[in-house]
Amino acid sequence: MSFSTIFGVLGAFGLFLGAIAFSTTHYWIFLSLQSLVMVVGGTLASTFISYEPRYVFLSLKLIGKIIFTQKIGRNILKAEVGRIIRWAYTVQRSGVPVLEKEAQKAVRGDRFLRFGVEMVVSGYTGEEVREILANSIETTFGRNTVQVNILKNMAAASPAFGMIGTLVGLIIMLDSMGADPTKLGPGLALALITTLYGIILARMIFLPAANKIMQREQIIRFRNYLIAEGLVMLADRRSPRYIQDKMNSFLDPAIHFNIDAARRNQQTEQAARA
Protein backbone atom coordinates (compact mmCIF):
# COMPACT_ATOMS: atom_id res chain seq x y z
CA MET A 1 0.00 0.00 0.00
CA SER A 2 1.14 3.54 -0.79
CA PHE A 3 0.73 5.16 2.62
CA SER A 4 1.71 8.58 1.28
CA THR A 5 -1.14 8.43 -1.23
CA ILE A 6 -3.63 7.25 1.37
CA PHE A 7 -2.44 9.93 3.79
CA GLY A 8 -2.77 12.57 1.08
CA VAL A 9 -6.33 11.54 0.19
CA LEU A 10 -7.44 11.35 3.82
CA GLY A 11 -5.70 14.63 4.59
CA ALA A 12 -7.29 16.48 1.68
CA PHE A 13 -10.82 15.30 2.40
CA GLY A 14 -10.25 15.60 6.14
CA LEU A 15 -9.27 19.27 5.85
CA PHE A 16 -12.26 19.95 3.62
CA LEU A 17 -14.74 18.23 5.94
CA GLY A 18 -13.07 19.75 8.98
CA ALA A 19 -13.47 23.24 7.56
CA ILE A 20 -17.17 22.57 7.04
CA ALA A 21 -17.59 21.13 10.54
CA PHE A 22 -15.99 24.19 12.15
CA SER A 23 -17.84 26.68 9.96
CA THR A 24 -21.47 25.59 10.10
CA THR A 25 -23.90 23.16 11.67
CA HIS A 26 -25.97 22.89 8.49
CA TYR A 27 -23.96 20.05 7.00
CA TRP A 28 -26.80 18.87 4.82
CA ILE A 29 -26.50 21.91 2.54
CA PHE A 30 -23.30 20.38 1.13
CA LEU A 31 -25.13 17.21 0.08
CA SER A 32 -26.99 17.21 -3.22
CA LEU A 33 -27.60 14.04 -5.18
CA GLN A 34 -28.81 16.01 -8.21
CA SER A 35 -25.60 18.05 -8.29
CA LEU A 36 -23.43 14.97 -7.95
CA VAL A 37 -25.27 13.18 -10.74
CA MET A 38 -24.96 16.20 -13.02
CA VAL A 39 -21.20 16.58 -12.47
CA VAL A 40 -20.24 12.91 -12.49
CA GLY A 41 -22.69 11.98 -15.24
CA GLY A 42 -21.71 14.90 -17.44
CA THR A 43 -17.98 14.23 -16.99
CA LEU A 44 -18.36 10.53 -17.85
CA ALA A 45 -20.62 11.29 -20.81
CA SER A 46 -18.11 13.78 -22.21
CA THR A 47 -15.26 11.31 -21.70
CA PHE A 48 -17.07 8.44 -23.41
CA ILE A 49 -17.80 10.73 -26.35
CA SER A 50 -14.13 11.72 -26.58
CA TYR A 51 -12.44 8.32 -26.08
CA GLU A 52 -12.97 4.65 -26.74
CA PRO A 53 -14.81 2.90 -23.85
CA ARG A 54 -11.98 0.44 -23.20
CA TYR A 55 -9.53 3.23 -22.37
CA VAL A 56 -12.06 5.08 -20.23
CA PHE A 57 -12.63 1.98 -18.09
CA LEU A 58 -8.87 1.42 -17.83
CA SER A 59 -8.45 5.01 -16.66
CA LEU A 60 -11.11 4.67 -13.97
CA LYS A 61 -9.53 1.41 -12.82
CA LEU A 62 -6.13 3.06 -12.51
CA ILE A 63 -7.50 5.60 -10.05
CA GLY A 64 -7.91 2.82 -7.50
CA LYS A 65 -4.47 1.37 -8.23
CA ILE A 66 -2.58 4.48 -7.16
CA ILE A 67 -3.07 3.49 -3.51
CA PHE A 68 -0.68 0.59 -4.09
CA THR A 69 3.07 1.13 -3.82
CA GLN A 70 5.17 1.56 -6.93
CA LYS A 71 7.30 -1.57 -7.44
CA ILE A 72 10.30 0.25 -8.89
CA GLY A 73 12.29 2.25 -6.35
CA ARG A 74 15.82 3.52 -5.88
CA ASN A 75 17.11 0.23 -4.49
CA ILE A 76 15.53 -1.67 -7.40
CA LEU A 77 17.43 0.49 -9.88
CA LYS A 78 20.68 -0.19 -8.04
CA ALA A 79 19.93 -3.92 -8.05
CA GLU A 80 19.30 -3.82 -11.81
CA VAL A 81 22.78 -2.38 -12.35
CA GLY A 82 24.27 -5.12 -10.18
CA ARG A 83 22.45 -7.81 -12.11
CA ILE A 84 23.72 -6.55 -15.49
CA ILE A 85 27.28 -6.38 -14.14
CA ARG A 86 27.07 -9.97 -12.88
CA TRP A 87 25.86 -11.04 -16.31
CA ALA A 88 28.78 -9.16 -17.86
CA TYR A 89 31.22 -11.26 -15.81
CA THR A 90 29.35 -14.38 -16.92
CA VAL A 91 29.65 -13.37 -20.58
CA GLN A 92 33.32 -12.52 -20.06
CA ARG A 93 34.09 -15.95 -18.56
CA SER A 94 31.82 -18.31 -20.48
CA GLY A 95 30.38 -16.47 -23.46
CA VAL A 96 26.90 -15.27 -24.38
CA PRO A 97 25.18 -18.70 -24.60
CA VAL A 98 25.62 -19.23 -20.86
CA LEU A 99 23.77 -15.96 -20.23
CA GLU A 100 20.52 -17.49 -21.45
CA LYS A 101 20.50 -20.15 -18.72
CA GLU A 102 21.58 -17.76 -15.98
CA ALA A 103 19.03 -15.13 -16.94
CA GLN A 104 16.11 -17.53 -17.41
CA LYS A 105 14.86 -17.36 -13.82
CA ALA A 106 15.58 -13.66 -13.36
CA VAL A 107 13.52 -12.54 -16.34
CA ARG A 108 10.59 -14.91 -15.92
CA GLY A 109 8.10 -12.20 -14.95
CA ASP A 110 9.72 -9.33 -16.84
CA ARG A 111 8.75 -9.33 -20.52
CA PHE A 112 10.91 -6.36 -21.41
CA LEU A 113 14.06 -7.83 -19.88
CA ARG A 114 13.36 -11.25 -21.37
CA PHE A 115 12.93 -9.68 -24.80
CA GLY A 116 16.23 -7.82 -24.44
CA VAL A 117 18.17 -10.87 -23.23
CA GLU A 118 16.83 -12.94 -26.11
CA MET A 119 18.18 -10.38 -28.59
CA VAL A 120 21.60 -10.37 -26.93
CA VAL A 121 21.74 -14.17 -26.96
CA SER A 122 20.59 -14.23 -30.59
CA GLY A 123 23.64 -12.22 -31.63
CA TYR A 124 22.17 -8.78 -32.32
CA THR A 125 24.67 -5.95 -32.33
CA GLY A 126 24.55 -3.31 -29.62
CA GLU A 127 23.12 -0.71 -32.01
CA GLU A 128 20.38 -3.09 -33.14
CA VAL A 129 19.50 -3.88 -29.52
CA ARG A 130 19.36 -0.17 -28.70
CA GLU A 131 17.13 0.67 -31.65
CA ILE A 132 14.63 -2.11 -31.02
CA LEU A 133 14.44 -1.63 -27.25
CA ALA A 134 14.11 2.15 -27.57
CA ASN A 135 11.19 1.64 -29.93
CA SER A 136 9.63 -0.83 -27.49
CA ILE A 137 10.10 1.57 -24.55
CA GLU A 138 8.55 4.56 -26.29
CA THR A 139 5.58 2.72 -27.76
CA THR A 140 4.84 1.10 -24.39
CA PHE A 141 5.10 4.47 -22.68
CA GLY A 142 2.73 5.97 -25.24
CA ARG A 143 0.15 3.23 -24.73
CA ASN A 144 0.33 3.42 -20.95
CA THR A 145 -0.04 7.20 -20.83
CA VAL A 146 -3.26 7.32 -22.86
CA GLN A 147 -5.07 6.91 -19.53
CA VAL A 148 -3.21 9.92 -18.15
CA ASN A 149 -4.58 12.11 -20.93
CA ILE A 150 -8.08 10.79 -20.30
CA LEU A 151 -7.89 11.58 -16.58
CA LYS A 152 -6.59 15.07 -17.35
CA ASN A 153 -9.51 15.54 -19.72
CA MET A 154 -11.88 14.46 -16.95
CA ALA A 155 -10.19 16.91 -14.58
CA ALA A 156 -10.84 19.69 -17.08
CA ALA A 157 -14.42 18.61 -17.78
CA SER A 158 -15.71 18.19 -14.22
CA PRO A 159 -15.46 21.89 -13.21
CA ALA A 160 -17.12 22.81 -16.51
CA PHE A 161 -20.07 20.56 -15.75
CA GLY A 162 -20.09 21.96 -12.24
CA MET A 163 -20.53 25.41 -13.75
CA ILE A 164 -23.26 24.11 -16.05
CA GLY A 165 -25.06 22.74 -13.01
CA THR A 166 -24.70 26.09 -11.28
CA LEU A 167 -26.17 27.92 -14.29
CA VAL A 168 -29.08 25.49 -14.43
CA GLY A 169 -29.70 26.00 -10.72
CA LEU A 170 -29.57 29.79 -11.10
CA ILE A 171 -32.04 29.73 -13.96
CA ILE A 172 -34.47 27.63 -11.94
CA MET A 173 -33.96 29.83 -8.88
CA LEU A 174 -34.52 33.09 -10.76
CA ASP A 175 -37.60 31.69 -12.44
CA SER A 176 -39.22 31.01 -9.08
CA MET A 177 -37.82 34.05 -7.25
CA GLY A 178 -40.86 36.22 -7.96
CA ALA A 179 -43.14 33.96 -5.98
CA ASP A 180 -40.95 33.94 -2.85
CA PRO A 181 -37.79 36.15 -2.80
CA THR A 182 -36.77 34.65 0.57
CA LYS A 183 -35.67 31.49 -1.24
CA LEU A 184 -32.90 33.36 -3.06
CA GLY A 185 -30.18 32.53 -0.49
CA PRO A 186 -30.86 28.80 -0.12
CA GLY A 187 -31.40 28.46 -3.86
CA LEU A 188 -28.11 30.15 -4.66
CA ALA A 189 -26.27 27.93 -2.16
CA LEU A 190 -27.75 24.82 -3.77
CA ALA A 191 -26.84 26.07 -7.26
CA LEU A 192 -23.17 26.54 -6.26
CA ILE A 193 -22.87 22.96 -4.95
CA THR A 194 -22.31 21.61 -8.47
CA THR A 195 -19.32 23.90 -8.97
CA LEU A 196 -17.91 22.73 -5.64
CA TYR A 197 -18.33 19.07 -6.63
CA GLY A 198 -16.69 19.67 -9.99
CA ILE A 199 -13.62 21.31 -8.46
CA ILE A 200 -13.30 18.61 -5.79
CA LEU A 201 -13.39 15.84 -8.40
CA ALA A 202 -10.86 17.63 -10.60
CA ARG A 203 -8.35 18.74 -7.96
CA MET A 204 -8.61 15.94 -5.42
CA ILE A 205 -9.19 12.88 -7.61
CA PHE A 206 -8.70 13.11 -11.38
CA LEU A 207 -5.68 15.41 -11.65
CA PRO A 208 -3.68 13.94 -8.73
CA ALA A 209 -4.32 10.43 -10.08
CA ALA A 210 -3.17 11.47 -13.56
CA ASN A 211 0.01 13.04 -12.20
CA LYS A 212 0.88 10.01 -10.09
CA ILE A 213 0.27 7.58 -12.95
CA MET A 214 2.44 9.70 -15.25
CA GLN A 215 5.24 9.81 -12.69
CA ARG A 216 5.16 6.03 -12.28
CA GLU A 217 5.23 5.48 -16.03
CA GLN A 218 8.20 7.83 -16.31
CA ILE A 219 10.03 5.83 -13.64
CA ILE A 220 9.32 2.60 -15.53
CA ARG A 221 10.54 4.18 -18.77
CA PHE A 222 13.74 5.33 -17.03
CA ARG A 223 14.29 1.85 -15.60
CA ASN A 224 13.79 0.28 -19.03
CA TYR A 225 16.26 2.68 -20.65
CA LEU A 226 18.75 1.80 -17.91
CA ILE A 227 18.29 -1.91 -18.61
CA ALA A 228 18.46 -1.32 -22.36
CA GLU A 229 21.79 0.47 -22.04
CA GLY A 230 23.18 -2.44 -20.02
CA LEU A 231 21.99 -4.98 -22.60
CA VAL A 232 23.49 -2.91 -25.42
CA MET A 233 26.88 -3.06 -23.69
CA LEU A 234 26.49 -6.80 -23.11
CA ALA A 235 25.82 -7.24 -26.82
CA ASP A 236 28.95 -5.20 -27.58
CA ARG A 237 30.98 -7.33 -25.11
CA ARG A 238 32.03 -4.32 -23.04
CA SER A 239 33.95 -4.95 -19.82
CA PRO A 240 32.06 -5.19 -16.51
CA ARG A 241 33.90 -2.13 -15.17
CA TYR A 242 32.86 -0.04 -18.14
CA ILE A 243 29.28 -1.24 -17.82
CA GLN A 244 29.27 -0.35 -14.13
CA ASP A 245 30.53 3.19 -14.74
CA LYS A 246 28.22 3.79 -17.70
CA MET A 247 25.10 2.56 -15.91
CA ASN A 248 26.00 4.40 -12.70
CA SER A 249 26.06 7.61 -14.74
CA PHE A 250 22.27 7.27 -15.05
CA LEU A 251 21.76 7.09 -11.28
CA ASP A 252 21.90 9.38 -8.28
CA PRO A 253 25.48 9.14 -6.86
CA ALA A 254 23.96 8.04 -3.53
CA ILE A 255 22.84 4.73 -5.08
CA HIS A 256 25.78 3.96 -7.38
CA PHE A 257 26.55 0.26 -7.55
CA ASN A 258 30.07 -0.78 -6.55
CA ILE A 259 31.07 -4.28 -7.57
CA ASP A 260 34.05 -4.32 -5.19
CA ALA A 261 31.89 -3.40 -2.21
CA ALA A 262 29.31 -5.99 -3.25
CA ARG A 263 31.97 -8.70 -3.39
CA ARG A 264 33.34 -7.73 0.01
CA ASN A 265 29.85 -7.89 1.51
CA GLN A 266 29.30 -11.27 -0.08
CA GLN A 267 32.57 -12.62 1.28
CA THR A 268 31.73 -11.27 4.74
CA GLU A 269 28.35 -12.98 4.68
CA GLN A 270 29.90 -16.28 3.59
CA ALA A 271 32.50 -16.07 6.34
CA ALA A 272 29.81 -15.36 8.93
CA ARG A 273 27.83 -18.40 7.82
CA ALA A 274 30.92 -20.60 7.99
Tab-separated table of C-alpha atoms in Angstrom:
chain	number	residue	atom	x	y	z
A	1	MET	CA	0.000	0.000	0.000
A	2	SER	CA	1.142	3.537	-0.786
A	3	PHE	CA	0.725	5.162	2.616
A	4	SER	CA	1.706	8.577	1.283
A	5	THR	CA	-1.141	8.431	-1.231
A	6	ILE	CA	-3.627	7.248	1.374
A	7	PHE	CA	-2.436	9.931	3.789
A	8	GLY	CA	-2.770	12.574	1.080
A	9	VAL	CA	-6.325	11.543	0.192
A	10	LEU	CA	-7.436	11.348	3.821
A	11	GLY	CA	-5.698	14.633	4.594
A	12	ALA	CA	-7.285	16.477	1.680
A	13	PHE	CA	-10.822	15.301	2.397
A	14	GLY	CA	-10.250	15.604	6.137
A	15	LEU	CA	-9.269	19.267	5.845
A	16	PHE	CA	-12.265	19.948	3.615
A	17	LEU	CA	-14.737	18.227	5.936
A	18	GLY	CA	-13.073	19.748	8.980
A	19	ALA	CA	-13.469	23.236	7.561
A	20	ILE	CA	-17.172	22.569	7.040
A	21	ALA	CA	-17.591	21.135	10.536
A	22	PHE	CA	-15.994	24.194	12.150
A	23	SER	CA	-17.840	26.684	9.960
A	24	THR	CA	-21.465	25.588	10.103
A	25	THR	CA	-23.901	23.163	11.668
A	26	HIS	CA	-25.967	22.887	8.487
A	27	TYR	CA	-23.962	20.046	7.003
A	28	TRP	CA	-26.797	18.874	4.817
A	29	ILE	CA	-26.504	21.911	2.537
A	30	PHE	CA	-23.297	20.375	1.134
A	31	LEU	CA	-25.130	17.209	0.076
A	32	SER	CA	-26.994	17.206	-3.217
A	33	LEU	CA	-27.597	14.040	-5.176
A	34	GLN	CA	-28.809	16.011	-8.206
A	35	SER	CA	-25.602	18.054	-8.288
A	36	LEU	CA	-23.428	14.967	-7.950
A	37	VAL	CA	-25.265	13.176	-10.736
A	38	MET	CA	-24.957	16.202	-13.021
A	39	VAL	CA	-21.203	16.582	-12.468
A	40	VAL	CA	-20.239	12.907	-12.493
A	41	GLY	CA	-22.690	11.976	-15.237
A	42	GLY	CA	-21.711	14.903	-17.441
A	43	THR	CA	-17.984	14.226	-16.989
A	44	LEU	CA	-18.361	10.532	-17.847
A	45	ALA	CA	-20.620	11.295	-20.813
A	46	SER	CA	-18.115	13.776	-22.213
A	47	THR	CA	-15.265	11.311	-21.700
A	48	PHE	CA	-17.065	8.437	-23.413
A	49	ILE	CA	-17.803	10.727	-26.347
A	50	SER	CA	-14.132	11.716	-26.580
A	51	TYR	CA	-12.437	8.322	-26.078
A	52	GLU	CA	-12.972	4.647	-26.738
A	53	PRO	CA	-14.810	2.898	-23.847
A	54	ARG	CA	-11.977	0.445	-23.198
A	55	TYR	CA	-9.535	3.228	-22.371
A	56	VAL	CA	-12.062	5.079	-20.231
A	57	PHE	CA	-12.634	1.983	-18.089
A	58	LEU	CA	-8.869	1.422	-17.832
A	59	SER	CA	-8.447	5.006	-16.662
A	60	LEU	CA	-11.107	4.669	-13.973
A	61	LYS	CA	-9.533	1.405	-12.819
A	62	LEU	CA	-6.126	3.058	-12.514
A	63	ILE	CA	-7.498	5.602	-10.046
A	64	GLY	CA	-7.908	2.816	-7.500
A	65	LYS	CA	-4.475	1.374	-8.229
A	66	ILE	CA	-2.578	4.476	-7.160
A	67	ILE	CA	-3.072	3.495	-3.510
A	68	PHE	CA	-0.677	0.593	-4.086
A	69	THR	CA	3.071	1.129	-3.819
A	70	GLN	CA	5.166	1.558	-6.934
A	71	LYS	CA	7.297	-1.566	-7.440
A	72	ILE	CA	10.303	0.246	-8.887
A	73	GLY	CA	12.293	2.254	-6.351
A	74	ARG	CA	15.818	3.523	-5.884
A	75	ASN	CA	17.105	0.227	-4.492
A	76	ILE	CA	15.535	-1.667	-7.398
A	77	LEU	CA	17.433	0.488	-9.881
A	78	LYS	CA	20.680	-0.187	-8.044
A	79	ALA	CA	19.927	-3.921	-8.053
A	80	GLU	CA	19.299	-3.816	-11.809
A	81	VAL	CA	22.782	-2.384	-12.346
A	82	GLY	CA	24.273	-5.124	-10.179
A	83	ARG	CA	22.448	-7.806	-12.115
A	84	ILE	CA	23.716	-6.546	-15.487
A	85	ILE	CA	27.278	-6.382	-14.142
A	86	ARG	CA	27.066	-9.972	-12.883
A	87	TRP	CA	25.862	-11.038	-16.313
A	88	ALA	CA	28.776	-9.159	-17.863
A	89	TYR	CA	31.218	-11.264	-15.808
A	90	THR	CA	29.349	-14.384	-16.916
A	91	VAL	CA	29.654	-13.372	-20.583
A	92	GLN	CA	33.324	-12.519	-20.059
A	93	ARG	CA	34.090	-15.946	-18.562
A	94	SER	CA	31.819	-18.306	-20.480
A	95	GLY	CA	30.377	-16.470	-23.456
A	96	VAL	CA	26.902	-15.269	-24.378
A	97	PRO	CA	25.175	-18.700	-24.603
A	98	VAL	CA	25.624	-19.234	-20.858
A	99	LEU	CA	23.766	-15.964	-20.231
A	100	GLU	CA	20.516	-17.491	-21.452
A	101	LYS	CA	20.501	-20.147	-18.720
A	102	GLU	CA	21.577	-17.763	-15.976
A	103	ALA	CA	19.033	-15.132	-16.943
A	104	GLN	CA	16.111	-17.529	-17.411
A	105	LYS	CA	14.859	-17.359	-13.823
A	106	ALA	CA	15.581	-13.665	-13.355
A	107	VAL	CA	13.520	-12.536	-16.345
A	108	ARG	CA	10.587	-14.909	-15.923
A	109	GLY	CA	8.096	-12.203	-14.952
A	110	ASP	CA	9.719	-9.331	-16.842
A	111	ARG	CA	8.748	-9.329	-20.516
A	112	PHE	CA	10.911	-6.362	-21.412
A	113	LEU	CA	14.058	-7.829	-19.876
A	114	ARG	CA	13.365	-11.250	-21.369
A	115	PHE	CA	12.927	-9.676	-24.797
A	116	GLY	CA	16.232	-7.823	-24.437
A	117	VAL	CA	18.173	-10.868	-23.226
A	118	GLU	CA	16.833	-12.937	-26.115
A	119	MET	CA	18.182	-10.377	-28.588
A	120	VAL	CA	21.602	-10.370	-26.932
A	121	VAL	CA	21.742	-14.170	-26.956
A	122	SER	CA	20.590	-14.229	-30.594
A	123	GLY	CA	23.644	-12.221	-31.635
A	124	TYR	CA	22.166	-8.782	-32.321
A	125	THR	CA	24.672	-5.946	-32.334
A	126	GLY	CA	24.549	-3.311	-29.623
A	127	GLU	CA	23.121	-0.710	-32.009
A	128	GLU	CA	20.384	-3.092	-33.143
A	129	VAL	CA	19.495	-3.882	-29.524
A	130	ARG	CA	19.358	-0.168	-28.695
A	131	GLU	CA	17.131	0.669	-31.650
A	132	ILE	CA	14.626	-2.112	-31.019
A	133	LEU	CA	14.444	-1.626	-27.252
A	134	ALA	CA	14.112	2.155	-27.574
A	135	ASN	CA	11.190	1.644	-29.927
A	136	SER	CA	9.633	-0.830	-27.489
A	137	ILE	CA	10.099	1.569	-24.546
A	138	GLU	CA	8.548	4.565	-26.289
A	139	THR	CA	5.580	2.718	-27.764
A	140	THR	CA	4.845	1.097	-24.392
A	141	PHE	CA	5.099	4.474	-22.682
A	142	GLY	CA	2.729	5.969	-25.243
A	143	ARG	CA	0.154	3.226	-24.733
A	144	ASN	CA	0.327	3.421	-20.954
A	145	THR	CA	-0.037	7.197	-20.827
A	146	VAL	CA	-3.259	7.321	-22.859
A	147	GLN	CA	-5.072	6.907	-19.534
A	148	VAL	CA	-3.215	9.920	-18.149
A	149	ASN	CA	-4.578	12.111	-20.932
A	150	ILE	CA	-8.081	10.785	-20.299
A	151	LEU	CA	-7.888	11.576	-16.584
A	152	LYS	CA	-6.594	15.069	-17.345
A	153	ASN	CA	-9.512	15.544	-19.723
A	154	MET	CA	-11.880	14.458	-16.949
A	155	ALA	CA	-10.188	16.907	-14.581
A	156	ALA	CA	-10.839	19.693	-17.080
A	157	ALA	CA	-14.415	18.607	-17.776
A	158	SER	CA	-15.713	18.187	-14.219
A	159	PRO	CA	-15.460	21.894	-13.207
A	160	ALA	CA	-17.123	22.807	-16.509
A	161	PHE	CA	-20.075	20.555	-15.754
A	162	GLY	CA	-20.086	21.965	-12.244
A	163	MET	CA	-20.529	25.409	-13.752
A	164	ILE	CA	-23.257	24.112	-16.053
A	165	GLY	CA	-25.060	22.739	-13.011
A	166	THR	CA	-24.701	26.086	-11.284
A	167	LEU	CA	-26.172	27.917	-14.287
A	168	VAL	CA	-29.081	25.488	-14.432
A	169	GLY	CA	-29.695	25.998	-10.720
A	170	LEU	CA	-29.565	29.788	-11.103
A	171	ILE	CA	-32.038	29.731	-13.958
A	172	ILE	CA	-34.471	27.631	-11.942
A	173	MET	CA	-33.957	29.826	-8.879
A	174	LEU	CA	-34.518	33.087	-10.760
A	175	ASP	CA	-37.597	31.693	-12.441
A	176	SER	CA	-39.215	31.008	-9.078
A	177	MET	CA	-37.823	34.052	-7.249
A	178	GLY	CA	-40.860	36.225	-7.963
A	179	ALA	CA	-43.140	33.963	-5.978
A	180	ASP	CA	-40.949	33.936	-2.854
A	181	PRO	CA	-37.795	36.153	-2.797
A	182	THR	CA	-36.768	34.651	0.573
A	183	LYS	CA	-35.665	31.494	-1.240
A	184	LEU	CA	-32.902	33.358	-3.061
A	185	GLY	CA	-30.183	32.530	-0.489
A	186	PRO	CA	-30.863	28.798	-0.117
A	187	GLY	CA	-31.404	28.461	-3.856
A	188	LEU	CA	-28.105	30.152	-4.663
A	189	ALA	CA	-26.269	27.935	-2.163
A	190	LEU	CA	-27.748	24.824	-3.767
A	191	ALA	CA	-26.837	26.071	-7.255
A	192	LEU	CA	-23.170	26.537	-6.255
A	193	ILE	CA	-22.874	22.965	-4.950
A	194	THR	CA	-22.305	21.609	-8.475
A	195	THR	CA	-19.315	23.900	-8.972
A	196	LEU	CA	-17.910	22.732	-5.643
A	197	TYR	CA	-18.334	19.066	-6.628
A	198	GLY	CA	-16.685	19.670	-9.988
A	199	ILE	CA	-13.624	21.308	-8.463
A	200	ILE	CA	-13.298	18.606	-5.790
A	201	LEU	CA	-13.393	15.843	-8.401
A	202	ALA	CA	-10.859	17.635	-10.599
A	203	ARG	CA	-8.345	18.740	-7.961
A	204	MET	CA	-8.609	15.942	-5.422
A	205	ILE	CA	-9.191	12.878	-7.606
A	206	PHE	CA	-8.696	13.107	-11.381
A	207	LEU	CA	-5.676	15.415	-11.654
A	208	PRO	CA	-3.676	13.938	-8.733
A	209	ALA	CA	-4.315	10.435	-10.080
A	210	ALA	CA	-3.175	11.469	-13.564
A	211	ASN	CA	0.013	13.042	-12.198
A	212	LYS	CA	0.877	10.006	-10.088
A	213	ILE	CA	0.270	7.580	-12.954
A	214	MET	CA	2.437	9.701	-15.250
A	215	GLN	CA	5.244	9.807	-12.691
A	216	ARG	CA	5.155	6.032	-12.281
A	217	GLU	CA	5.225	5.482	-16.028
A	218	GLN	CA	8.196	7.834	-16.315
A	219	ILE	CA	10.028	5.832	-13.645
A	220	ILE	CA	9.317	2.600	-15.530
A	221	ARG	CA	10.541	4.178	-18.766
A	222	PHE	CA	13.741	5.330	-17.030
A	223	ARG	CA	14.289	1.851	-15.602
A	224	ASN	CA	13.793	0.280	-19.027
A	225	TYR	CA	16.257	2.676	-20.654
A	226	LEU	CA	18.752	1.800	-17.914
A	227	ILE	CA	18.287	-1.913	-18.612
A	228	ALA	CA	18.460	-1.319	-22.356
A	229	GLU	CA	21.795	0.471	-22.038
A	230	GLY	CA	23.178	-2.439	-20.023
A	231	LEU	CA	21.990	-4.980	-22.595
A	232	VAL	CA	23.491	-2.910	-25.416
A	233	MET	CA	26.876	-3.059	-23.689
A	234	LEU	CA	26.490	-6.796	-23.109
A	235	ALA	CA	25.818	-7.241	-26.819
A	236	ASP	CA	28.954	-5.199	-27.579
A	237	ARG	CA	30.982	-7.333	-25.105
A	238	ARG	CA	32.033	-4.322	-23.041
A	239	SER	CA	33.951	-4.953	-19.823
A	240	PRO	CA	32.064	-5.192	-16.509
A	241	ARG	CA	33.897	-2.131	-15.166
A	242	TYR	CA	32.858	-0.038	-18.142
A	243	ILE	CA	29.275	-1.241	-17.821
A	244	GLN	CA	29.272	-0.346	-14.131
A	245	ASP	CA	30.530	3.189	-14.736
A	246	LYS	CA	28.222	3.794	-17.696
A	247	MET	CA	25.096	2.563	-15.906
A	248	ASN	CA	25.996	4.397	-12.703
A	249	SER	CA	26.059	7.615	-14.735
A	250	PHE	CA	22.269	7.271	-15.047
A	251	LEU	CA	21.760	7.091	-11.282
A	252	ASP	CA	21.903	9.378	-8.282
A	253	PRO	CA	25.477	9.138	-6.855
A	254	ALA	CA	23.965	8.036	-3.529
A	255	ILE	CA	22.840	4.729	-5.085
A	256	HIS	CA	25.782	3.963	-7.383
A	257	PHE	CA	26.546	0.258	-7.552
A	258	ASN	CA	30.074	-0.775	-6.550
A	259	ILE	CA	31.066	-4.284	-7.571
A	260	ASP	CA	34.047	-4.324	-5.189
A	261	ALA	CA	31.886	-3.402	-2.207
A	262	ALA	CA	29.305	-5.985	-3.249
A	263	ARG	CA	31.968	-8.698	-3.389
A	264	ARG	CA	33.341	-7.729	0.013
A	265	ASN	CA	29.851	-7.889	1.512
A	266	GLN	CA	29.295	-11.272	-0.082
A	267	GLN	CA	32.574	-12.616	1.282
A	268	THR	CA	31.734	-11.273	4.745
A	269	GLU	CA	28.352	-12.979	4.685
A	270	GLN	CA	29.903	-16.277	3.590
A	271	ALA	CA	32.504	-16.073	6.340
A	272	ALA	CA	29.813	-15.359	8.931
A	273	ARG	CA	27.831	-18.404	7.816
A	274	ALA	CA	30.923	-20.596	7.988
